[in-house]
Amino acid sequence: MESYLRNRYQRVNINSHNNPNDCLSKWKEVQHGVPQGSILGPLLFLIYINDLSKSVSDKSSPILLADDTSFIIANRDEAEFKFKINEIFNEINKWFHSNLLMLNKDKTYFLKFLTKTDNGINMLVSFGNRKIVTAQSLKFLGPIIGTTLTWKNHTGELTSRMNKACYAIRSIKPFMSLDVLRSTYFLYAHVLLYFCARS
């Protein structure tokens, strides 16, 4: 393990493909992290962020899957809800800072769950001096969920992808055997229908 994590170097190569005008940086020793794309990388990353959820578990319901992290916050009181969100962001910021990580604000979203007759709380969520985008729908561990927790957004995306899969199968049908068509169906269409069907 020590040989895997120590004495590793990296550099940046711009405009590769053996171009004589390539711009190469100097080799620098990797001080933090693990080699990207390595076999042990995902496991070590999960071990590294394992205690992130514990830092705010008393204030929210954290959900971690690989490098996707979500925090579910529920409160009927508007003032207390806003206070709790700011408190959670402060705790997350402390955790990131102490673990030499940075929150990717471009991939961080705020999604309010509402009933069809509820207008919800009018609020802005910020992290540091940057506003967090309020989304109307998000891909949440696979399925697409919207503010009203209906399947409308997910089925719309699924319909579009199924249309493409059906078109591809129809296009290759005259040239392919039944076994190839069956494999293509399971690879591109069946997997879309089966995904989340048991949940």
PDB file of C-alpha atoms in Angstrom:
ATOM      1  CA  MET A   1       0.000   0.000   0.000  1.00  0.00           C
ATOM      2  CA  GLU A   2       2.817   2.409   0.821  1.00  0.00           C
ATOM      3  CA  SER A   3       4.443   1.927  -2.579  1.00  0.00           C
ATOM      4  CA  TYR A   4       1.070   2.631  -4.210  1.00  0.00           C
ATOM      5  CA  LEU A   5       0.561   5.935  -2.417  1.00  0.00           C
ATOM      6  CA  ARG A   6       4.125   7.295  -2.264  1.00  0.00           C
ATOM      7  CA  ASN A   7       6.729   8.423  -4.785  1.00  0.00           C
ATOM      8  CA  ARG A   8       4.200   8.959  -7.577  1.00  0.00           C
ATOM      9  CA  TYR A   9       4.646  11.825 -10.035  1.00  0.00           C
ATOM     10  CA  GLN A  10       2.410  13.482 -12.588  1.00  0.00           C
ATOM     11  CA  ARG A  11       2.570  16.261 -15.156  1.00  0.00           C
ATOM     12  CA  VAL A  12       0.219  18.063 -17.535  1.00  0.00           C
ATOM     13  CA  ASN A  13       0.473  17.561 -21.294  1.00  0.00           C
ATOM     14  CA  ILE A  14      -1.445  20.000 -23.539  1.00  0.00           C
ATOM     15  CA  ASN A  15      -1.998  19.168 -27.244  1.00  0.00           C
ATOM     16  CA  SER A  16      -0.589  15.668 -27.284  1.00  0.00           C
ATOM     17  CA  HIS A  17      -0.370  13.251 -30.289  1.00  0.00           C
ATOM     18  CA  ASN A  18       3.436  13.652 -30.625  1.00  0.00           C
ATOM     19  CA  ASN A  19       3.142  17.300 -31.618  1.00  0.00           C
ATOM     20  CA  PRO A  20       6.524  19.111 -31.349  1.00  0.00           C
ATOM     21  CA  ASN A  21       4.654  22.165 -30.056  1.00  0.00           C
ATOM     22  CA  ASP A  22       3.339  20.291 -27.036  1.00  0.00           C
ATOM     23  CA  CYS A  23       3.321  22.142 -23.761  1.00  0.00           C
ATOM     24  CA  LEU A  24       4.575  19.920 -20.949  1.00  0.00           C
ATOM     25  CA  SER A  25       4.742  20.863 -17.313  1.00  0.00           C
ATOM     26  CA  LYS A  26       7.490  19.671 -15.004  1.00  0.00           C
ATOM     27  CA  TRP A  27       7.060  16.404 -13.125  1.00  0.00           C
ATOM     28  CA  LYS A  28       5.637  17.020  -9.637  1.00  0.00           C
ATOM     29  CA  GLU A  29       5.227  14.559  -6.814  1.00  0.00           C
ATOM     30  CA  VAL A  30       1.591  13.777  -5.970  1.00  0.00           C
ATOM     31  CA  GLN A  31       1.107  15.035  -2.424  1.00  0.00           C
ATOM     32  CA  HIS A  32      -2.573  14.160  -2.045  1.00  0.00           C
ATOM     33  CA  GLY A  33      -5.031  11.728  -3.600  1.00  0.00           C
ATOM     34  CA  VAL A  34      -4.524   8.557  -5.610  1.00  0.00           C
ATOM     35  CA  PRO A  35      -3.799   7.883  -9.300  1.00  0.00           C
ATOM     36  CA  GLN A  36      -6.916   8.616 -11.344  1.00  0.00           C
ATOM     37  CA  GLY A  37      -8.370   5.563 -13.075  1.00  0.00           C
ATOM     38  CA  SER A  38      -6.516   3.143 -10.822  1.00  0.00           C
ATOM     39  CA  ILE A  39      -8.112  -0.048  -9.505  1.00  0.00           C
ATOM     40  CA  LEU A  40      -7.786   0.928  -5.848  1.00  0.00           C
ATOM     41  CA  GLY A  41      -8.825   4.556  -6.460  1.00  0.00           C
ATOM     42  CA  PRO A  42     -12.617   4.157  -5.907  1.00  0.00           C
ATOM     43  CA  LEU A  43     -12.157   2.042  -2.768  1.00  0.00           C
ATOM     44  CA  LEU A  44      -9.667   4.453  -1.215  1.00  0.00           C
ATOM     45  CA  PHE A  45     -11.922   7.392  -2.121  1.00  0.00           C
ATOM     46  CA  LEU A  46     -14.877   5.768  -0.334  1.00  0.00           C
ATOM     47  CA  ILE A  47     -12.735   5.134   2.732  1.00  0.00           C
ATOM     48  CA  TYR A  48     -11.522   8.735   2.607  1.00  0.00           C
ATOM     49  CA  ILE A  49     -15.010  10.306   2.562  1.00  0.00           C
ATOM     50  CA  ASN A  50     -16.620   7.708   4.828  1.00  0.00           C
ATOM     51  CA  ASP A  51     -17.070  10.114   7.756  1.00  0.00           C
ATOM     52  CA  LEU A  52     -18.531  12.971   5.663  1.00  0.00           C
ATOM     53  CA  SER A  53     -22.080  11.814   6.346  1.00  0.00           C
ATOM     54  CA  LYS A  54     -21.417  11.592  10.102  1.00  0.00           C
ATOM     55  CA  SER A  55     -20.518  15.287  10.231  1.00  0.00           C
ATOM     56  CA  VAL A  56     -24.146  16.247   9.453  1.00  0.00           C
ATOM     57  CA  SER A  57     -26.114  13.067  10.244  1.00  0.00           C
ATOM     58  CA  ASP A  58     -27.749  14.719  13.277  1.00  0.00           C
ATOM     59  CA  LYS A  59     -29.120  17.536  11.082  1.00  0.00           C
ATOM     60  CA  SER A  60     -29.995  15.690   7.846  1.00  0.00           C
ATOM     61  CA  SER A  61     -30.315  12.297   6.161  1.00  0.00           C
ATOM     62  CA  PRO A  62     -27.109  11.862   4.110  1.00  0.00           C
ATOM     63  CA  ILE A  63     -26.992   9.512   1.112  1.00  0.00           C
ATOM     64  CA  LEU A  64     -23.608   8.556  -0.348  1.00  0.00           C
ATOM     65  CA  LEU A  65     -23.085   6.547  -3.529  1.00  0.00           C
ATOM     66  CA  ALA A  66     -19.575   6.621  -5.001  1.00  0.00           C
ATOM     67  CA  ASP A  67     -18.814  10.329  -5.507  1.00  0.00           C
ATOM     68  CA  ASP A  68     -22.490  11.408  -5.460  1.00  0.00           C
ATOM     69  CA  THR A  69     -23.568  12.803  -2.101  1.00  0.00           C
ATOM     70  CA  SER A  70     -27.034  14.045  -1.175  1.00  0.00           C
ATOM     71  CA  PHE A  71     -28.387  15.534   2.049  1.00  0.00           C
ATOM     72  CA  ILE A  72     -32.118  15.342   2.702  1.00  0.00           C
ATOM     73  CA  ILE A  73     -33.449  18.008   5.078  1.00  0.00           C
ATOM     74  CA  ALA A  74     -37.023  18.082   6.360  1.00  0.00           C
ATOM     75  CA  ASN A  75     -38.624  20.747   8.522  1.00  0.00           C
ATOM     76  CA  ARG A  76     -42.073  22.392   8.527  1.00  0.00           C
ATOM     77  CA  ASP A  77     -40.863  25.616  10.108  1.00  0.00           C
ATOM     78  CA  GLU A  78     -39.515  28.019   7.452  1.00  0.00           C
ATOM     79  CA  ALA A  79     -37.063  29.867   9.707  1.00  0.00           C
ATOM     80  CA  GLU A  80     -35.716  26.678  11.234  1.00  0.00           C
ATOM     81  CA  PHE A  81     -35.445  25.079   7.780  1.00  0.00           C
ATOM     82  CA  LYS A  82     -33.320  27.972   6.455  1.00  0.00           C
ATOM     83  CA  PHE A  83     -31.148  27.918   9.582  1.00  0.00           C
ATOM     84  CA  LYS A  84     -30.592  24.167   9.256  1.00  0.00           C
ATOM     85  CA  ILE A  85     -29.524  24.427   5.597  1.00  0.00           C
ATOM     86  CA  ASN A  86     -26.937  27.104   6.406  1.00  0.00           C
ATOM     87  CA  GLU A  87     -25.714  25.079   9.374  1.00  0.00           C
ATOM     88  CA  ILE A  88     -25.294  21.962   7.227  1.00  0.00           C
ATOM     89  CA  PHE A  89     -23.376  23.868   4.538  1.00  0.00           C
ATOM     90  CA  ASN A  90     -21.075  25.283   7.202  1.00  0.00           C
ATOM     91  CA  GLU A  91     -20.404  21.785   8.587  1.00  0.00           C
ATOM     92  CA  ILE A  92     -19.766  20.399   5.098  1.00  0.00           C
ATOM     93  CA  ASN A  93     -17.409  23.284   4.357  1.00  0.00           C
ATOM     94  CA  LYS A  94     -15.458  22.562   7.551  1.00  0.00           C
ATOM     95  CA  TRP A  95     -15.199  18.892   6.662  1.00  0.00           C
ATOM     96  CA  PHE A  96     -13.990  19.640   3.127  1.00  0.00           C
ATOM     97  CA  HIS A  97     -11.451  22.162   4.387  1.00  0.00           C
ATOM     98  CA  SER A  98     -10.019  19.818   7.035  1.00  0.00           C
ATOM     99  CA  ASN A  99      -9.780  16.976   4.493  1.00  0.00           C
ATOM    100  CA  LEU A 100      -8.062  19.059   1.780  1.00  0.00           C
ATOM    101  CA  LEU A 101     -11.041  18.834  -0.602  1.00  0.00           C
ATOM    102  CA  MET A 102     -13.194  21.391  -2.377  1.00  0.00           C
ATOM    103  CA  LEU A 103     -16.924  21.302  -3.071  1.00  0.00           C
ATOM    104  CA  ASN A 104     -17.666  21.506  -6.798  1.00  0.00           C
ATOM    105  CA  LYS A 105     -20.242  24.301  -6.752  1.00  0.00           C
ATOM    106  CA  ASP A 106     -21.042  23.806 -10.453  1.00  0.00           C
ATOM    107  CA  LYS A 107     -22.330  20.308  -9.641  1.00  0.00           C
ATOM    108  CA  THR A 108     -24.129  21.240  -6.432  1.00  0.00           C
ATOM    109  CA  TYR A 109     -27.888  21.780  -6.602  1.00  0.00           C
ATOM    110  CA  PHE A 110     -30.771  22.537  -4.262  1.00  0.00           C
ATOM    111  CA  LEU A 111     -34.058  20.721  -4.946  1.00  0.00           C
ATOM    112  CA  LYS A 112     -37.235  21.553  -3.000  1.00  0.00           C
ATOM    113  CA  PHE A 113     -39.880  18.850  -2.664  1.00  0.00           C
ATOM    114  CA  LEU A 114     -43.391  20.315  -2.852  1.00  0.00           C
ATOM    115  CA  THR A 115     -46.988  19.194  -3.087  1.00  0.00           C
ATOM    116  CA  LYS A 116     -48.944  20.193  -6.189  1.00  0.00           C
ATOM    117  CA  THR A 117     -50.767  22.921  -4.262  1.00  0.00           C
ATOM    118  CA  ASP A 118     -47.761  24.162  -2.263  1.00  0.00           C
ATOM    119  CA  ASN A 119     -45.690  27.081  -3.538  1.00  0.00           C
ATOM    120  CA  GLY A 120     -42.894  26.206  -1.137  1.00  0.00           C
ATOM    121  CA  ILE A 121     -40.430  28.406   0.688  1.00  0.00           C
ATOM    122  CA  ASN A 122     -38.986  31.274  -1.318  1.00  0.00           C
ATOM    123  CA  MET A 123     -35.301  31.128  -0.471  1.00  0.00           C
ATOM    124  CA  LEU A 124     -31.809  31.339  -1.901  1.00  0.00           C
ATOM    125  CA  VAL A 125     -29.157  28.873  -0.855  1.00  0.00           C
ATOM    126  CA  SER A 126     -25.528  29.965  -0.975  1.00  0.00           C
ATOM    127  CA  PHE A 127     -22.187  28.436  -0.155  1.00  0.00           C
ATOM    128  CA  GLY A 128     -19.564  30.992   0.766  1.00  0.00           C
ATOM    129  CA  ASN A 129     -20.345  33.874  -1.602  1.00  0.00           C
ATOM    130  CA  ARG A 130     -21.686  31.640  -4.387  1.00  0.00           C
ATOM    131  CA  LYS A 131     -25.372  30.951  -5.007  1.00  0.00           C
ATOM    132  CA  ILE A 132     -26.370  27.288  -5.247  1.00  0.00           C
ATOM    133  CA  VAL A 133     -28.611  26.644  -8.271  1.00  0.00           C
ATOM    134  CA  THR A 134     -32.204  25.678  -7.430  1.00  0.00           C
ATOM    135  CA  ALA A 135     -33.180  22.798  -9.730  1.00  0.00           C
ATOM    136  CA  GLN A 136     -36.639  21.715 -10.891  1.00  0.00           C
ATOM    137  CA  SER A 137     -35.509  18.132 -11.469  1.00  0.00           C
ATOM    138  CA  LEU A 138     -32.363  16.076 -10.876  1.00  0.00           C
ATOM    139  CA  LYS A 139     -30.995  12.653 -11.619  1.00  0.00           C
ATOM    140  CA  PHE A 140     -30.932  11.053  -8.184  1.00  0.00           C
ATOM    141  CA  LEU A 141     -28.917   7.809  -8.133  1.00  0.00           C
ATOM    142  CA  GLY A 142     -30.402   6.894 -11.531  1.00  0.00           C
ATOM    143  CA  PRO A 143     -34.059   7.977 -11.691  1.00  0.00           C
ATOM    144  CA  ILE A 144     -34.921  11.586 -12.473  1.00  0.00           C
ATOM    145  CA  ILE A 145     -36.995  13.190  -9.736  1.00  0.00           C
ATOM    146  CA  GLY A 146     -38.766  16.533  -9.784  1.00  0.00           C
ATOM    147  CA  THR A 147     -39.974  18.911  -7.123  1.00  0.00           C
ATOM    148  CA  THR A 148     -43.407  17.235  -6.873  1.00  0.00           C
ATOM    149  CA  LEU A 149     -41.967  13.691  -6.762  1.00  0.00           C
ATOM    150  CA  THR A 150     -43.870  12.514  -9.839  1.00  0.00           C
ATOM    151  CA  TRP A 151     -42.500  10.223 -12.565  1.00  0.00           C
ATOM    152  CA  LYS A 152     -43.122  12.826 -15.294  1.00  0.00           C
ATOM    153  CA  ASN A 153     -39.479  13.868 -15.806  1.00  0.00           C
ATOM    154  CA  HIS A 154     -38.194  10.298 -15.591  1.00  0.00           C
ATOM    155  CA  THR A 155     -40.728   8.867 -18.053  1.00  0.00           C
ATOM    156  CA  GLY A 156     -40.052  11.735 -20.473  1.00  0.00           C
ATOM    157  CA  GLU A 157     -36.328  10.961 -20.476  1.00  0.00           C
ATOM    158  CA  LEU A 158     -37.030   7.220 -20.676  1.00  0.00           C
ATOM    159  CA  THR A 159     -39.357   7.686 -23.666  1.00  0.00           C
ATOM    160  CA  SER A 160     -36.721   9.678 -25.543  1.00  0.00           C
ATOM    161  CA  ARG A 161     -34.021   7.058 -24.913  1.00  0.00           C
ATOM    162  CA  MET A 162     -36.368   4.183 -25.832  1.00  0.00           C
ATOM    163  CA  ASN A 163     -37.233   5.901 -29.124  1.00  0.00           C
ATOM    164  CA  LYS A 164     -33.520   6.066 -29.980  1.00  0.00           C
ATOM    165  CA  ALA A 165     -33.029   2.401 -29.031  1.00  0.00           C
ATOM    166  CA  CYS A 166     -36.009   1.302 -31.146  1.00  0.00           C
ATOM    167  CA  TYR A 167     -34.764   3.331 -34.113  1.00  0.00           C
ATOM    168  CA  ALA A 168     -31.318   1.733 -33.830  1.00  0.00           C
ATOM    169  CA  ILE A 169     -32.802  -1.778 -33.715  1.00  0.00           C
ATOM    170  CA  ARG A 170     -35.068  -1.077 -36.717  1.00  0.00           C
ATOM    171  CA  SER A 171     -32.087   0.311 -38.658  1.00  0.00           C
ATOM    172  CA  ILE A 172     -29.914  -2.796 -38.203  1.00  0.00           C
ATOM    173  CA  LYS A 173     -32.736  -5.359 -38.462  1.00  0.00           C
ATOM    174  CA  PRO A 174     -32.315  -6.071 -42.222  1.00  0.00           C
ATOM    175  CA  PHE A 175     -28.595  -6.807 -41.793  1.00  0.00           C
ATOM    176  CA  MET A 176     -28.376  -8.710 -38.501  1.00  0.00           C
ATOM    177  CA  SER A 177     -29.299 -12.151 -37.245  1.00  0.00           C
ATOM    178  CA  LEU A 178     -31.981 -12.705 -34.613  1.00  0.00           C
ATOM    179  CA  ASP A 179     -29.315 -13.386 -31.952  1.00  0.00           C
ATOM    180  CA  VAL A 180     -27.591 -10.062 -32.640  1.00  0.00           C
ATOM    181  CA  LEU A 181     -30.930  -8.213 -32.562  1.00  0.00           C
ATOM    182  CA  ARG A 182     -31.823  -9.881 -29.264  1.00  0.00           C
ATOM    183  CA  SER A 183     -28.454  -8.902 -27.764  1.00  0.00           C
ATOM    184  CA  THR A 184     -28.912  -5.334 -29.020  1.00  0.00           C
ATOM    185  CA  TYR A 185     -32.379  -5.185 -27.456  1.00  0.00           C
ATOM    186  CA  PHE A 186     -31.129  -6.329 -24.051  1.00  0.00           C
ATOM    187  CA  LEU A 187     -28.140  -3.974 -24.218  1.00  0.00           C
ATOM    188  CA  TYR A 188     -29.960  -0.797 -25.270  1.00  0.00           C
ATOM    189  CA  ALA A 189     -33.691  -1.189 -24.548  1.00  0.00           C
ATOM    190  CA  HIS A 190     -34.414  -3.830 -21.915  1.00  0.00           C
ATOM    191  CA  VAL A 191     -31.931  -2.326 -19.462  1.00  0.00           C
ATOM    192  CA  LEU A 192     -33.812   1.000 -19.630  1.00  0.00           C
ATOM    193  CA  LEU A 193     -37.157  -0.637 -18.867  1.00  0.00           C
ATOM    194  CA  TYR A 194     -35.803  -2.877 -16.134  1.00  0.00           C
ATOM    195  CA  PHE A 195     -33.852  -0.154 -14.322  1.00  0.00           C
ATOM    196  CA  CYS A 196     -35.614   0.881 -11.084  1.00  0.00           C
ATOM    197  CA  ALA A 197     -38.567  -1.411 -11.883  1.00  0.00           C
ATOM    198  CA  ARG A 198     -38.028  -3.388  -8.681  1.00  0.00           C
ATOM    199  CA  SER A 199     -37.533  -0.384  -6.385  1.00  0.00           C
TER     200      SER A 199
END
